[in-house]
């Protein structure tokens, strides 16, 4: 990146450089002095060694067959095979809502296709079973259908937000089922696992920590001392404790202190993750609240708005808008933090990866399985950060690049 | 108003404590009414507990969970497996979160008492052993005189090694590493002549080495790690059931009863007939029916079959886990 004053000039007045040839560009940038030449050569050698040995491992040594063979446990854990349709139903629900959201948000068709097409292609290229491919195809169709149906219908947005809200209990209901029913028997959470569990933990954490975080942030700024002290104490206590400790507390201490109260293991992890993320969320929101000028409060007061109304309609929208990047950053780190539940015995994506490589048939394939798990984590985190950038751009927080 | 609240609080407390007291007594009833056994296991220990490619649980410890479910509920699949970390074992057993804990847990005095656990017969006698390169021609501990031995730092393994070698007067050099993975890498690269750890770990690590056949695990054990199922203190009936399910697998091996022939097994031995439920009414004494032992063997086979299915592929030798008639420690108590 050049930061010369020329960069500030409009493009038309920039001095036109002669179109440089590749050789000239190399000479000017990489081989202009003897030490730069040396550095270039050494770096090239390092890059070559790294790439060639990685490629040799990836294409010759690595036994990738472990991934397709164990794809089902990696994705859904030990969920009963006869009940997989429930997870598919949940996924299709999300696919439709995602498509509809892209439609109302005015996402361009090309961009939706750019996300969906690789998925469809991958489902054909990877050695999946046909029922799986059909269901993936249905998911793609639902994304497209949702997009097409809701295209440009901005006023339907509140309905869609409501649908997203109710999709959480709906998905949990699908996963859990009804005790003693024939078609949808109860599936205990100890059978939940794999990517599905990771996504559920992250989803619940995200959905619960934002409102709780906002309440904590408002509480911390409250003029009522008890509320303010309590909020501050909670935030600082949680922020001063590692997540692992909180998870261990939730898992080991709760059953000892409250033996009468049998809280489900997965629910305990959800509570731990939510409490932890809420504290950080509260600080993010507080940062946004502090950025809102005092004049906004005064203007609202002058218009005769009550305190809660001022907060809800004037202050919070501005505060949250300003901190969207850090909120989404918090979501991404929550998504990755869910991997810590593996050490308290939940079989999330990472936990199930450890179980898969303990299978005598696949012993010693840690690298392949963990690389695959890492790729999945990256894929979701990258998608999240991309959508955050889109939202920022749509709100005019950053200039389109 | 206040007294009313206080009274309802007292009632709630009494109800809760009453419910706890009932819950603590009858694990058998709880398992039966729930329709499944809740079994605490290890989810990532090669050979003992892991997840198959089709998403089902598998392993040596897992099979004993299935055996108990078969005896109590008649269905080896009626098990809810709860993966537990090492630190979670005690609260899980203490609070009754699991009905039985079968997660490579060494039976020690402090666990028997402070964990408020009751241990059923040991299903796997593990112990610290040694792995060496085959071409060294080492057969017993004395042959390791002057050898360098790789070991993990700060473990009981390291202490056991030093104690044993000093007691036997065998000179050696310890090559110490912080990480378990480093220990085996160093050994495989030839930085030490031998490596020491629990035999089951040595075997599973050997299985993933470049040339497993170049290495041999010595038939030498220098520490005691008896691993077995544990139940909560105070429910004797439930503990009896778990105990005798384990004995049933020992007994079946001793008398040649297998998964294949248990349905049609004929014998003139009255003890075998009592085992098979043809006479004696032993099941009723446990609170089960007479076919309980037959169902255990039908579900998972006898001890030898369980061992060969899960641990033999890893190259783990029977060692101490042979029948007492073959010089091992497996000794089924009389079915009488």
XYZ file of C-alpha atoms in Angstrom:
737
model
C 0.000 0.000 0.000
C 1.293 3.413 -0.907
C 0.529 6.319 1.348
C 2.094 9.049 -0.734
C 0.158 12.311 -1.045
C -0.665 11.339 -4.624
C -3.138 8.780 -3.296
C -5.399 11.618 -2.200
C -5.775 13.008 -5.720
C -8.783 12.029 -7.844
C -7.921 9.186 -10.224
C -8.020 11.310 -13.367
C -5.246 13.634 -12.182
C -2.904 10.882 -11.022
C 0.300 10.825 -13.045
C 0.187 7.899 -15.413
C 3.045 5.522 -14.991
C 4.340 3.665 -17.950
C 2.806 0.151 -17.878
C 5.601 -1.712 -16.173
C 6.761 -5.046 -17.496
C 6.998 -7.932 -15.033
C 10.791 -7.970 -15.193
C 10.969 -4.250 -14.482
C 8.534 -4.542 -11.586
C 10.584 -7.403 -10.081
C 13.802 -5.429 -10.446
C 12.344 -2.326 -8.845
C 10.561 -4.010 -5.963
C 12.321 -7.261 -5.120
C 15.881 -7.005 -6.445
C 16.652 -3.268 -6.132
C 19.551 -3.744 -3.691
C 21.850 -6.661 -2.931
C 20.303 -7.281 0.495
C 16.793 -7.096 -0.886
C 17.803 -9.628 -3.524
C 19.175 -11.882 -0.823
C 16.008 -11.480 1.264
C 13.860 -12.270 -1.771
C 15.819 -15.430 -2.527
C 15.734 -16.627 1.081
C 11.995 -15.917 1.333
C 11.357 -17.723 -1.934
C 13.295 -20.697 -0.643
C 11.228 -20.751 2.583
C 7.968 -20.451 0.648
C 9.052 -23.266 -1.659
C 10.016 -25.565 1.223
C 6.768 -24.867 3.071
C 4.540 -25.307 0.037
C 6.291 -28.336 -1.382
C 6.390 -30.242 1.911
C 2.765 -29.354 2.657
C 1.739 -30.447 -0.821
C 3.754 -33.652 -0.556
C 2.015 -34.422 2.732
C -1.443 -33.431 1.495
C -1.302 -35.375 -1.755
C 0.972 -38.311 -0.965
C 1.165 -39.059 2.763
C -2.180 -37.915 4.121
C -4.920 -40.518 4.297
C -7.923 -38.346 3.511
C -10.310 -41.314 3.386
C -10.752 -40.829 7.133
C -12.900 -37.743 6.443
C -15.594 -39.204 4.144
C -15.657 -42.394 6.220
C -16.371 -40.427 9.400
C -18.296 -37.533 7.918
C -21.550 -38.435 9.649
C -20.157 -38.476 13.217
C -18.153 -35.321 12.487
C -21.296 -33.501 11.377
C -23.972 -34.843 13.736
C -22.161 -36.928 16.363
C -24.004 -39.918 17.750
C -27.484 -38.615 16.886
C -29.663 -41.679 16.088
C -29.400 -42.455 12.392
C -33.160 -43.004 12.047
C -33.811 -39.459 13.276
C -31.438 -37.588 10.998
C -34.394 -36.097 9.114
C -34.947 -33.826 12.114
C -31.523 -32.255 11.674
C -32.183 -31.919 7.951
C -35.484 -30.182 8.692
C -33.647 -27.733 10.966
C -31.036 -27.129 8.287
C -33.680 -26.564 5.607
C -35.449 -24.072 7.886
C -32.227 -22.127 8.270
C -31.511 -22.344 4.530
C -34.895 -20.843 3.666
C -34.540 -18.063 6.247
C -31.023 -17.281 5.033
C -32.230 -17.011 1.440
C -35.172 -14.850 2.470
C -32.884 -12.597 4.516
C -30.546 -12.142 1.576
C -33.602 -11.255 -0.516
C -35.050 -8.626 1.826
C -31.633 -7.178 2.610
C -31.262 -6.464 -1.091
C -28.354 -8.836 -1.589
C -27.537 -9.244 -5.238
C -28.410 -12.556 -6.865
C -24.859 -12.973 -8.066
C -23.551 -12.847 -4.532
C -26.068 -15.399 -3.276
C -25.115 -17.647 -6.164
C -21.443 -17.197 -5.318
C -22.116 -18.640 -1.860
C -24.481 -21.380 -2.924
C -22.813 -22.625 -6.097
C -19.591 -23.902 -4.450
C -21.718 -25.733 -1.897
C -23.763 -27.423 -4.608
C -20.610 -28.237 -6.565
C -18.876 -29.612 -3.479
C -21.838 -31.850 -2.694
C -21.499 -33.369 -6.159
C -17.714 -33.687 -6.076
C -17.315 -35.136 -2.589
C -18.115 -38.801 -2.088
C -21.482 -38.338 -0.391
C -24.388 -40.719 -0.417
C -27.256 -39.834 -2.738
C -29.857 -39.086 -0.029
C -27.379 -36.595 1.431
C -26.907 -34.982 -1.972
C -30.653 -34.738 -2.494
C -31.085 -33.028 0.874
C -28.196 -30.640 0.184
C -29.786 -29.895 -3.188
C -33.057 -29.143 -1.401
C -31.194 -26.771 0.928
C -29.704 -24.947 -2.057
C -33.130 -24.782 -3.688
C -34.615 -23.329 -0.506
C -31.932 -20.643 -0.296
C -32.664 -19.695 -3.907
C -36.431 -19.939 -3.392
C -36.329 -17.818 -0.241
C -34.224 -15.240 -2.052
C -36.554 -15.123 -5.029
C -39.744 -14.931 -2.933
C -38.520 -12.170 -0.646
C -36.499 -10.253 -3.179
C -36.643 -6.536 -2.525
C -39.512 -6.880 -0.059
C -37.954 -4.763 2.609
C -41.149 -4.207 4.531
C -41.333 -7.932 5.300
C -38.126 -7.593 7.326
C -39.850 -7.422 10.777
C -41.694 -10.667 9.979
C -38.446 -12.291 8.984
C -36.744 -11.137 12.169
C -39.614 -12.742 14.078
C -39.162 -15.949 12.078
C -35.462 -16.013 12.933
C -36.337 -15.527 16.590
C -38.795 -18.418 16.600
C -36.473 -20.647 14.593
C -34.305 -21.094 17.716
C -36.942 -22.830 19.853
C -38.155 -24.646 16.730
C -34.698 -26.090 16.028
C -34.169 -27.048 19.672
C -37.608 -28.692 19.662
C -36.712 -30.629 16.507
C -33.432 -31.816 18.009
C -34.878 -32.737 21.374
C -38.206 -34.297 20.340
C -41.077 -35.374 22.545
C -40.715 -37.866 25.368
C -42.459 -41.110 24.494
C -43.618 -40.122 21.022
C -43.278 -42.614 18.191
C -42.313 -40.380 15.302
C -40.106 -37.949 17.179
C -38.751 -39.670 20.293
C -36.713 -37.681 22.786
C -33.030 -37.613 21.851
C -30.996 -36.900 24.967
C -28.405 -34.166 24.605
C -25.630 -36.665 25.339
C -26.286 -37.974 21.817
C -25.985 -34.501 20.260
C -22.643 -33.872 18.722
C -20.408 -32.876 15.907
C -20.850 -29.707 13.899
C -24.573 -29.693 14.755
C -23.805 -29.299 18.475
C -21.167 -26.640 17.777
C -23.685 -24.632 15.755
C -26.428 -25.023 18.357
C -24.120 -23.873 21.160
C -22.970 -20.895 19.114
C -26.512 -20.051 18.009
C -27.933 -20.111 21.525
C -24.932 -18.191 22.843
C -25.308 -15.500 20.191
C -29.064 -15.193 20.579
C -28.934 -14.996 24.370
C -25.780 -12.988 24.985
C -26.715 -9.923 22.920
C -29.890 -8.970 24.870
C -28.290 -9.918 28.197
C -25.194 -7.927 27.265
C -27.301 -4.869 26.390
C -29.153 -5.117 29.707
C -25.851 -5.433 31.595
C -24.406 -2.436 29.768
C -27.482 -0.329 30.575
C -27.377 -1.615 34.142
C -23.770 -0.599 34.511
C -24.635 2.949 33.430
C -27.755 3.035 35.565
C -28.082 5.782 38.171
C -29.513 3.285 40.660
C -26.463 2.211 42.675
C -27.564 -1.370 43.408
C -28.211 -2.168 39.761
C -25.050 -0.420 38.684
C -22.866 -2.192 41.277
C -24.361 -5.592 40.566
C -23.898 -5.227 36.816
C -20.342 -3.962 37.215
C -19.464 -6.730 39.664
C -20.861 -9.419 37.376
C -19.139 -8.035 34.289
C -15.778 -7.658 35.985
C -16.007 -11.030 37.711
C -16.719 -12.840 34.474
C -14.198 -10.864 32.444
C -11.552 -11.699 35.011
C -12.166 -15.438 34.694
C -11.046 -17.701 31.862
C -13.852 -19.379 29.914
C -12.468 -22.812 30.795
C -12.911 -22.027 34.474
C -16.493 -20.915 33.958
C -17.269 -24.064 31.992
C -15.667 -26.250 34.657
C -17.647 -24.421 37.343
C -20.850 -24.981 35.406
C -20.082 -28.657 34.981
C -18.526 -29.677 38.262
C -19.813 -27.234 40.853
C -23.480 -26.973 39.850
C -24.183 -30.699 40.433
C -22.323 -30.619 43.755
C -23.998 -27.461 45.100
C -27.432 -28.207 43.686
C -27.744 -31.990 43.677
C -31.540 -31.773 43.563
C -31.470 -29.753 40.398
C -30.524 -31.899 37.408
C -29.519 -29.416 34.738
C -28.650 -30.995 31.434
C -24.959 -31.058 30.494
C -25.461 -29.227 27.220
C -27.691 -26.647 28.896
C -24.985 -26.067 31.509
C -22.469 -25.431 28.725
C -24.928 -23.056 27.031
C -25.365 -21.114 30.276
C -21.607 -20.917 30.810
C -20.949 -19.694 27.272
C -23.789 -17.174 27.471
C -22.659 -15.693 30.782
C -19.103 -15.381 29.496
C -20.042 -13.757 26.186
C -22.645 -11.457 27.780
C -19.994 -9.796 29.935
C -17.847 -8.984 26.906
C -20.921 -8.003 24.911
C -21.870 -5.580 27.699
C -18.512 -3.862 27.420
C -18.842 -3.613 23.636
C -22.290 -2.075 23.959
C -21.092 0.278 26.695
C -18.403 1.494 24.315
C -21.130 2.275 21.790
C -23.265 4.015 24.416
C -20.370 6.246 25.412
C -19.887 7.237 21.788
C -23.412 8.711 21.528
C -23.159 12.485 22.044
C -24.907 14.025 25.021
C -26.912 16.234 22.677
C -28.891 13.200 21.567
C -30.180 12.647 25.099
C -30.979 16.313 25.480
C -32.757 16.468 22.128
C -34.873 13.440 23.025
C -35.694 14.978 26.384
C -36.632 18.244 24.714
C -39.071 16.319 22.525
C -40.674 14.976 25.682
C -39.570 11.365 25.291
C -39.441 9.216 28.405
C -36.184 7.593 29.543
C -36.832 4.076 28.239
C -38.205 5.459 24.975
C -35.112 7.636 24.505
C -32.903 4.628 25.074
C -34.901 2.351 22.776
C -35.504 4.701 19.860
C -32.648 7.186 19.952
C -29.604 6.009 21.849
C -29.421 2.232 21.384
C -29.834 2.226 17.582
C -26.898 4.622 17.270
C -24.821 2.861 19.911
C -25.301 -0.622 18.456
C -24.721 0.583 14.921
C -21.361 1.951 15.925
C -20.178 -1.275 17.514
C -21.417 -3.820 14.979
C -17.862 -4.824 14.023
C -16.891 -5.606 17.605
C -20.197 -7.389 18.259
C -19.682 -9.643 15.261
C -16.077 -10.124 16.355
C -17.464 -11.310 19.683
C -19.810 -13.715 17.868
C -16.901 -15.147 15.908
C -14.836 -15.676 19.007
C -17.856 -17.271 20.715
C -18.200 -19.640 17.771
C -14.578 -20.687 18.139
C -14.789 -20.756 21.944
C -17.456 -23.457 21.735
C -14.588 -25.837 20.974
C -13.627 -25.562 24.668
C -16.645 -27.673 25.630
C -14.700 -30.662 24.296
C -12.621 -30.707 27.492
C -15.710 -30.971 29.660
C -16.818 -34.041 27.775
C -19.220 -32.669 25.188
C -18.798 -34.150 21.740
C -18.803 -30.977 19.672
C -16.868 -30.864 16.402
C -13.519 -30.980 18.211
C -14.633 -33.555 20.790
C -15.973 -35.874 18.127
C -12.754 -35.421 16.135
C -10.846 -36.771 19.138
C -13.257 -39.703 19.380
C -12.918 -40.490 15.694
C -9.141 -40.709 15.810
C -9.338 -42.983 18.859
C -10.918 -45.562 16.554
C -8.207 -48.211 16.065
C -8.871 -48.124 12.326
C -7.967 -44.441 12.117
C -5.279 -44.171 14.797
C -2.568 -41.632 14.068
C -4.591 -39.520 11.607
C -4.806 -36.504 13.933
C -3.470 -34.109 11.303
C -6.096 -34.939 8.672
C -9.062 -34.837 11.056
C -7.995 -31.695 12.923
C -7.207 -29.924 9.660
C -10.721 -30.721 8.449
C -12.223 -29.442 11.722
C -10.105 -26.291 11.446
C -11.311 -25.738 7.894
C -14.934 -25.929 9.026
C -14.305 -23.445 11.847
C -12.625 -21.106 9.371
C -15.442 -21.439 6.865
C -18.085 -20.369 9.373
C -15.979 -17.617 10.945
C -15.148 -16.242 7.514
C -18.823 -16.240 6.512
C -19.684 -14.379 9.711
C -17.016 -11.723 9.215
C -18.029 -11.291 5.562
C -21.658 -10.718 6.504
C -20.522 -8.272 9.167
C -18.681 -6.275 6.508
C -21.784 -6.344 4.330
C -23.907 -4.998 7.183
C -21.356 -2.271 7.913
C -21.366 -1.256 4.280
C -25.169 -1.300 4.099
C -25.285 0.983 7.148
C -22.714 3.270 5.630
C -20.164 2.663 8.361
C -17.359 1.984 5.913
C -16.760 3.080 2.376
C -17.393 0.363 -0.208
C -14.092 -1.104 -1.238
C -47.966 -13.684 54.579
C -44.398 -14.271 55.597
C -45.202 -17.337 57.631
C -47.180 -18.703 54.713
C -44.187 -18.257 52.442
C -41.909 -19.813 55.007
C -44.193 -22.791 55.303
C -44.298 -23.359 51.568
C -40.514 -23.065 51.465
C -40.214 -25.766 54.112
C -42.610 -27.987 52.175
C -40.617 -27.538 48.987
C -37.360 -28.333 50.797
C -38.853 -31.465 52.331
C -40.163 -32.582 48.962
C -36.794 -32.023 47.331
C -34.880 -33.863 50.041
C -37.445 -36.637 50.053
C -37.103 -37.022 46.311
C -33.316 -37.116 46.655
C -33.487 -39.800 49.299
C -35.712 -41.943 47.094
C -33.513 -41.306 44.087
C -30.434 -42.395 45.986
C -31.789 -45.736 47.027
C -32.992 -47.534 43.948
C -30.794 -47.248 40.905
C -32.304 -50.443 39.508
C -35.825 -49.023 39.642
C -34.640 -45.775 38.126
C -32.907 -47.540 35.239
C -35.956 -49.705 34.606
C -38.450 -46.844 34.662
C -36.187 -44.712 32.490
C -35.803 -47.598 30.071
C -32.108 -47.026 29.556
C -28.825 -47.218 31.403
C -26.759 -44.041 31.804
C -23.129 -45.066 31.507
C -20.154 -42.731 32.008
C -17.390 -43.549 29.532
C -14.240 -42.209 27.920
C -14.923 -40.941 24.422
C -11.358 -40.947 23.083
C -9.330 -43.876 24.364
C -8.268 -46.302 21.635
C -9.698 -49.746 22.246
C -11.653 -48.737 25.364
C -14.081 -46.052 24.228
C -14.451 -44.235 20.918
C -17.002 -43.514 18.201
C -17.339 -45.671 15.115
C -17.695 -44.266 11.618
C -21.445 -44.913 11.730
C -21.785 -42.846 14.914
C -22.176 -45.776 17.306
C -20.122 -46.233 20.445
C -17.480 -48.910 20.544
C -14.754 -50.229 22.810
C -13.941 -52.490 25.720
C -15.512 -50.294 28.438
C -18.471 -49.563 26.168
C -19.152 -53.299 25.822
C -19.432 -53.646 29.594
C -22.033 -50.856 29.593
C -23.947 -52.829 26.968
C -23.600 -56.006 29.044
C -25.208 -54.335 32.065
C -28.013 -52.932 29.904
C -28.607 -56.395 28.439
C -28.840 -57.943 31.914
C -31.093 -55.272 33.400
C -33.215 -54.113 30.470
C -32.850 -56.959 27.998
C -31.531 -54.611 25.325
C -27.782 -53.980 24.903
C -28.579 -50.849 22.900
C -30.614 -49.236 25.707
C -27.603 -47.254 26.921
C -27.119 -43.513 27.094
C -23.368 -42.962 26.905
C -22.157 -39.902 28.772
C -18.629 -38.915 27.813
C -16.708 -37.777 30.881
C -13.350 -36.100 31.315
C -11.068 -37.391 34.065
C -12.056 -34.523 36.379
C -15.773 -35.097 35.835
C -15.725 -38.689 37.038
C -16.089 -38.035 40.731
C -19.023 -35.573 40.628
C -20.735 -37.737 38.023
C -20.643 -40.778 40.283
C -21.302 -38.836 43.485
C -24.382 -37.011 42.245
C -25.812 -39.981 40.389
C -25.480 -38.256 37.012
C -24.421 -41.675 35.718
C -25.701 -45.061 36.907
C -22.324 -46.662 36.418
C -18.882 -45.323 35.588
C -16.772 -47.458 33.257
C -14.015 -45.109 32.246
C -10.536 -46.582 32.778
C -10.658 -45.704 36.465
C -8.006 -47.208 38.736
C -9.405 -48.712 41.919
C -7.566 -47.026 44.780
C -8.305 -46.685 48.450
C -8.981 -42.964 48.288
C -11.351 -43.319 45.347
C -13.176 -46.155 47.069
C -13.758 -43.940 50.110
C -13.584 -40.241 49.250
C -15.211 -40.559 45.859
C -18.067 -42.412 47.604
C -17.693 -45.037 44.895
C -18.012 -48.802 45.036
C -15.839 -50.705 42.614
C -17.021 -53.819 40.820
C -14.472 -56.515 39.883
C -11.597 -55.243 37.804
C -12.199 -55.732 34.087
C -8.716 -54.773 32.927
C -5.502 -55.150 34.901
C -3.341 -52.454 33.411
C 0.104 -51.636 34.638
C 3.260 -49.893 33.669
C 5.211 -51.782 31.039
C 8.053 -51.359 28.585
C 8.335 -51.270 24.808
C 11.635 -51.975 23.081
C 12.920 -52.486 19.582
C 12.612 -56.124 18.637
C 16.176 -56.396 17.306
C 17.603 -55.604 20.757
C 16.516 -59.066 21.845
C 15.328 -57.877 25.254
C 13.064 -60.339 27.081
C 12.989 -59.183 30.697
C 13.739 -56.151 32.826
C 17.277 -57.250 33.690
C 18.185 -57.174 29.981
C 17.620 -53.400 30.053
C 20.755 -52.827 32.170
C 22.553 -49.731 30.899
C 19.714 -48.838 28.497
C 18.239 -45.365 27.996
C 14.511 -45.242 28.671
C 12.088 -42.552 27.465
C 9.465 -41.431 30.000
C 7.020 -38.544 30.578
C 8.103 -36.032 33.220
C 6.276 -35.600 36.493
C 4.075 -38.683 36.257
C 3.799 -41.657 38.572
C 5.259 -43.503 35.592
C 8.566 -41.700 36.087
C 8.598 -42.439 39.839
C 7.678 -46.088 39.336
C 10.501 -46.491 36.838
C 13.124 -45.045 39.179
C 11.848 -47.030 42.182
C 11.667 -50.353 40.396
C 15.039 -50.102 38.711
C 16.725 -49.066 41.958
C 15.062 -51.844 43.888
C 16.274 -54.384 41.364
C 19.697 -52.759 41.026
C 19.459 -52.216 37.266
C 21.452 -49.204 36.001
C 19.685 -47.109 33.343
C 19.460 -43.587 31.896
C 16.094 -41.820 31.958
C 15.359 -39.638 28.916
C 12.602 -37.342 30.150
C 10.106 -35.331 28.074
C 7.207 -33.080 28.997
C 4.789 -34.225 26.314
C 3.441 -37.719 25.713
C 3.708 -37.299 21.935
C 7.342 -36.241 22.199
C 8.143 -39.324 24.241
C 6.979 -41.659 21.492
C 8.507 -39.590 18.704
C 11.857 -39.652 20.481
C 11.625 -43.385 20.988
C 10.707 -43.989 17.367
C 13.629 -41.842 16.211
C 15.958 -44.010 18.253
C 16.864 -41.480 20.929
C 16.266 -44.117 23.589
C 16.312 -47.905 23.693
C 12.997 -48.356 25.459
C 9.887 -46.412 26.410
C 7.752 -46.962 29.496
C 4.073 -46.228 30.184
C 0.842 -48.094 30.873
C 0.779 -51.226 28.740
C -2.482 -50.322 27.028
C -1.041 -46.940 25.988
C 2.167 -48.557 24.746
C 0.122 -50.928 22.612
C -2.076 -48.248 21.070
C 0.960 -46.067 20.349
C 2.805 -49.001 18.819
C -0.127 -49.550 16.468
C 0.411 -46.127 14.860
C 4.182 -46.359 14.493
C 5.708 -46.548 11.038
C 6.735 -50.191 11.524
C 4.776 -51.614 14.461
C 6.315 -55.047 13.983
C 9.790 -53.698 14.810
C 8.719 -53.053 18.390
C 7.735 -55.424 21.147
C 6.000 -54.852 24.468
C 7.735 -56.782 27.231
C 5.666 -59.116 29.371
C 6.763 -57.127 32.434
C 4.526 -55.022 34.675
C 5.927 -52.749 37.373
C 2.808 -50.966 38.683
C -0.778 -51.877 39.412
C -3.613 -50.122 37.578
C -6.752 -52.178 38.113
C -9.464 -50.610 35.946
C -13.094 -51.460 36.473
C -16.674 -50.251 36.764
C -17.719 -48.092 39.712
C -21.149 -47.389 41.174
C -22.236 -45.002 43.884
C -21.806 -45.881 47.551
C -24.872 -47.148 49.305
C -26.888 -48.900 46.611
C -25.874 -52.466 47.324
C -28.412 -54.094 45.037
C -27.200 -52.103 42.045
C -23.576 -52.754 42.927
C -24.324 -56.490 43.147
C -25.809 -56.458 39.654
C -22.787 -54.713 38.136
C -20.437 -57.040 40.018
C -22.118 -60.200 38.805
C -22.438 -59.014 35.220
C -18.639 -58.692 35.206
C -18.267 -62.106 36.838
C -20.635 -63.557 34.241
C -18.243 -62.618 31.433
C -15.336 -64.246 33.348
C -17.416 -67.332 34.123
C -18.528 -67.792 30.520
C -14.945 -67.768 29.296
C -13.884 -70.232 31.958
C -16.578 -72.726 30.942
C -16.344 -72.167 27.199
C -19.721 -70.441 26.869
C -19.601 -68.050 23.903
C -21.890 -65.610 22.122
C -22.477 -68.294 19.484
C -23.223 -71.290 21.695
C -24.878 -69.722 24.755
C -28.350 -70.294 23.341
C -27.839 -74.037 22.983
C -25.270 -74.696 25.695
C -25.808 -78.057 27.424
C -23.941 -79.086 30.508
C -24.160 -81.564 33.346
C -22.477 -79.047 35.642
C -25.096 -77.651 38.041
C -23.185 -74.388 38.390
C -23.277 -73.841 34.636
C -26.999 -74.610 34.662
C -27.522 -72.074 37.429
C -25.559 -69.566 35.321
C -27.763 -70.308 32.339
C -30.845 -69.836 34.503
C -32.012 -73.423 34.064
C -32.028 -73.989 37.806
C -31.386 -72.164 41.049
C -33.227 -68.881 40.668
C -30.074 -66.751 40.929
C -31.618 -63.954 38.862
C -34.358 -63.309 41.407
C -31.730 -62.833 44.119
C -30.265 -59.974 42.068
C -33.681 -58.514 41.302
C -33.457 -59.679 37.686
C -34.948 -62.609 35.796
C -33.256 -65.988 35.283
C -31.971 -65.291 31.759
C -29.898 -62.265 32.700
C -26.510 -63.965 32.253
C -27.536 -65.555 28.962
C -28.509 -62.106 27.662
C -25.145 -60.681 28.724
C -23.260 -63.315 26.743
C -25.630 -63.005 23.769
C -25.065 -59.252 23.735
C -21.294 -58.945 24.072
C -19.858 -62.467 24.384
C -17.614 -63.757 27.127
C -14.557 -61.915 28.445
C -12.219 -63.401 25.842
C -14.534 -62.324 23.032
C -14.811 -58.777 24.406
C -11.029 -58.601 24.751
C -10.299 -59.999 21.298
C -12.822 -57.721 19.633
C -11.548 -54.495 21.182
C -8.011 -54.851 22.471
C -6.338 -57.593 20.438
C -6.411 -55.480 17.221
C -4.273 -52.944 19.105
C -1.766 -55.653 19.940
C -2.502 -55.528 23.666
C -1.472 -58.896 25.149
C -3.777 -60.692 27.607
C -1.014 -60.585 30.235
C -2.571 -60.499 33.693
C -6.011 -60.500 32.096
C -5.941 -64.245 31.561
C -8.107 -66.711 33.420
C -6.749 -67.835 36.776
C -6.455 -71.315 35.251
C -3.943 -69.864 32.748
C -1.983 -67.946 35.349
C -3.948 -64.689 35.085
C -6.061 -62.810 37.613
C -9.564 -63.359 36.208
C -11.396 -65.378 38.815
C -15.166 -65.661 38.666
C -16.745 -66.235 42.058
C -19.129 -69.157 42.449
C -22.560 -68.859 40.850
C -24.371 -70.413 43.737
